Amino acid sequence: DCSMTRKLILANRGDIGASFAWNLVQLRDTPFSVSPAHGYIAPGMETTIEFVFQPRTIKADIRVEKFECRLE
């Protein structure tokens, strides 16, 4: 088993809190995962999002196009 993890800092620089939710349907049947998949970020705060790539088969091109995160 091999995997690669990348981290992204999601920051709320605004004056009001915001909820976020990744569109996990886009990751169905792919070797990608994201954590946390949804959450809330208070004003002035940030959270770390982890993206994991863990392929089970060898392919020349594995990708997810335009992975969507909804903010409210």
PDB file of C-alpha atoms in Angstrom:
ATOM      1  CA  ASP A   1       0.000   0.000   0.000  1.00  0.00           C
ATOM      2  CA  CYS A   2       1.254   3.445  -0.891  1.00  0.00           C
ATOM      3  CA  SER A   3      -0.361   6.809  -0.391  1.00  0.00           C
ATOM      4  CA  MET A   4       0.362  10.496  -0.583  1.00  0.00           C
ATOM      5  CA  THR A   5      -1.151  13.165   1.658  1.00  0.00           C
ATOM      6  CA  ARG A   6      -1.333  16.879   0.983  1.00  0.00           C
ATOM      7  CA  LYS A   7      -2.591  19.497   3.411  1.00  0.00           C
ATOM      8  CA  LEU A   8      -4.495  22.681   2.660  1.00  0.00           C
ATOM      9  CA  ILE A   9      -5.189  25.477   5.134  1.00  0.00           C
ATOM     10  CA  LEU A  10      -8.764  26.768   4.789  1.00  0.00           C
ATOM     11  CA  ALA A  11      -8.971  30.181   6.489  1.00  0.00           C
ATOM     12  CA  ASN A  12     -11.915  32.423   7.309  1.00  0.00           C
ATOM     13  CA  ARG A  13     -10.680  36.009   7.106  1.00  0.00           C
ATOM     14  CA  GLY A  14     -14.224  37.402   7.279  1.00  0.00           C
ATOM     15  CA  ASP A  15     -16.369  38.715  10.118  1.00  0.00           C
ATOM     16  CA  ILE A  16     -18.925  35.873  10.194  1.00  0.00           C
ATOM     17  CA  GLY A  17     -18.554  32.118  10.521  1.00  0.00           C
ATOM     18  CA  ALA A  18     -18.808  29.869   7.491  1.00  0.00           C
ATOM     19  CA  SER A  19     -19.746  26.246   6.924  1.00  0.00           C
ATOM     20  CA  PHE A  20     -17.967  24.221   4.261  1.00  0.00           C
ATOM     21  CA  ALA A  21     -18.758  20.897   2.600  1.00  0.00           C
ATOM     22  CA  TRP A  22     -16.789  19.032  -0.068  1.00  0.00           C
ATOM     23  CA  ASN A  23     -18.779  17.343  -2.824  1.00  0.00           C
ATOM     24  CA  LEU A  24     -17.898  13.733  -1.950  1.00  0.00           C
ATOM     25  CA  VAL A  25     -19.949  12.382  -4.866  1.00  0.00           C
ATOM     26  CA  GLN A  26     -17.062  13.505  -7.074  1.00  0.00           C
ATOM     27  CA  LEU A  27     -14.705  11.176  -5.182  1.00  0.00           C
ATOM     28  CA  ARG A  28     -16.856   8.061  -5.550  1.00  0.00           C
ATOM     29  CA  ASP A  29     -14.887   5.227  -7.169  1.00  0.00           C
ATOM     30  CA  THR A  30     -11.632   7.199  -7.050  1.00  0.00           C
ATOM     31  CA  PRO A  31      -8.485   6.682  -4.951  1.00  0.00           C
ATOM     32  CA  PHE A  32      -8.920  10.127  -3.355  1.00  0.00           C
ATOM     33  CA  SER A  33     -10.298  11.099   0.060  1.00  0.00           C
ATOM     34  CA  VAL A  34     -10.644  14.362   1.987  1.00  0.00           C
ATOM     35  CA  SER A  35     -10.889  15.002   5.716  1.00  0.00           C
ATOM     36  CA  PRO A  36     -12.758  16.694   7.232  1.00  0.00           C
ATOM     37  CA  ALA A  37     -15.437  16.420   4.556  1.00  0.00           C
ATOM     38  CA  HIS A  38     -17.467  19.213   6.140  1.00  0.00           C
ATOM     39  CA  GLY A  39     -17.242  21.621   9.024  1.00  0.00           C
ATOM     40  CA  TYR A  40     -17.526  25.141  10.353  1.00  0.00           C
ATOM     41  CA  ILE A  41     -14.847  27.834  10.547  1.00  0.00           C
ATOM     42  CA  ALA A  42     -15.375  30.701  12.979  1.00  0.00           C
ATOM     43  CA  PRO A  43     -14.355  34.259  12.011  1.00  0.00           C
ATOM     44  CA  GLY A  44     -10.589  34.711  12.030  1.00  0.00           C
ATOM     45  CA  MET A  45      -9.956  30.967  12.382  1.00  0.00           C
ATOM     46  CA  GLU A  46      -8.562  28.311  10.072  1.00  0.00           C
ATOM     47  CA  THR A  47      -8.665  24.555   9.683  1.00  0.00           C
ATOM     48  CA  THR A  48      -6.380  22.027   8.015  1.00  0.00           C
ATOM     49  CA  ILE A  49      -7.860  19.891   5.252  1.00  0.00           C
ATOM     50  CA  GLU A  50      -6.089  16.645   4.323  1.00  0.00           C
ATOM     51  CA  PHE A  51      -6.290  15.176   0.843  1.00  0.00           C
ATOM     52  CA  VAL A  52      -5.151  11.560   0.513  1.00  0.00           C
ATOM     53  CA  PHE A  53      -4.327   9.761  -2.732  1.00  0.00           C
ATOM     54  CA  GLN A  54      -4.186   5.992  -2.292  1.00  0.00           C
ATOM     55  CA  PRO A  55      -4.292   4.173  -5.649  1.00  0.00           C
ATOM     56  CA  ARG A  56      -5.175   0.482  -5.770  1.00  0.00           C
ATOM     57  CA  THR A  57      -4.332   0.011  -9.466  1.00  0.00           C
ATOM     58  CA  ILE A  58      -1.753   1.448 -11.842  1.00  0.00           C
ATOM     59  CA  LYS A  59      -3.112   3.885 -14.414  1.00  0.00           C
ATOM     60  CA  ALA A  60      -1.406   6.489 -16.568  1.00  0.00           C
ATOM     61  CA  ASP A  61      -3.792   9.272 -15.555  1.00  0.00           C
ATOM     62  CA  ILE A  62      -5.808   9.461 -12.330  1.00  0.00           C
ATOM     63  CA  ARG A  63      -7.515  12.740 -11.482  1.00  0.00           C
ATOM     64  CA  VAL A  64     -10.650  14.479 -10.234  1.00  0.00           C
ATOM     65  CA  GLU A  65     -11.551  17.570 -12.228  1.00  0.00           C
ATOM     66  CA  LYS A  66     -12.824  20.730 -10.471  1.00  0.00           C
ATOM     67  CA  PHE A  67     -13.362  19.246  -7.004  1.00  0.00           C
ATOM     68  CA  GLU A  68     -16.111  21.376  -5.444  1.00  0.00           C
ATOM     69  CA  CYS A  69     -16.247  22.850  -1.950  1.00  0.00           C
ATOM     70  CA  ARG A  70     -19.466  24.628  -0.986  1.00  0.00           C
ATOM     71  CA  LEU A  71     -19.268  27.560   1.423  1.00  0.00           C
ATOM     72  CA  GLU A  72     -22.213  29.042   3.294  1.00  0.00           C
TER      73      GLU A  72
END
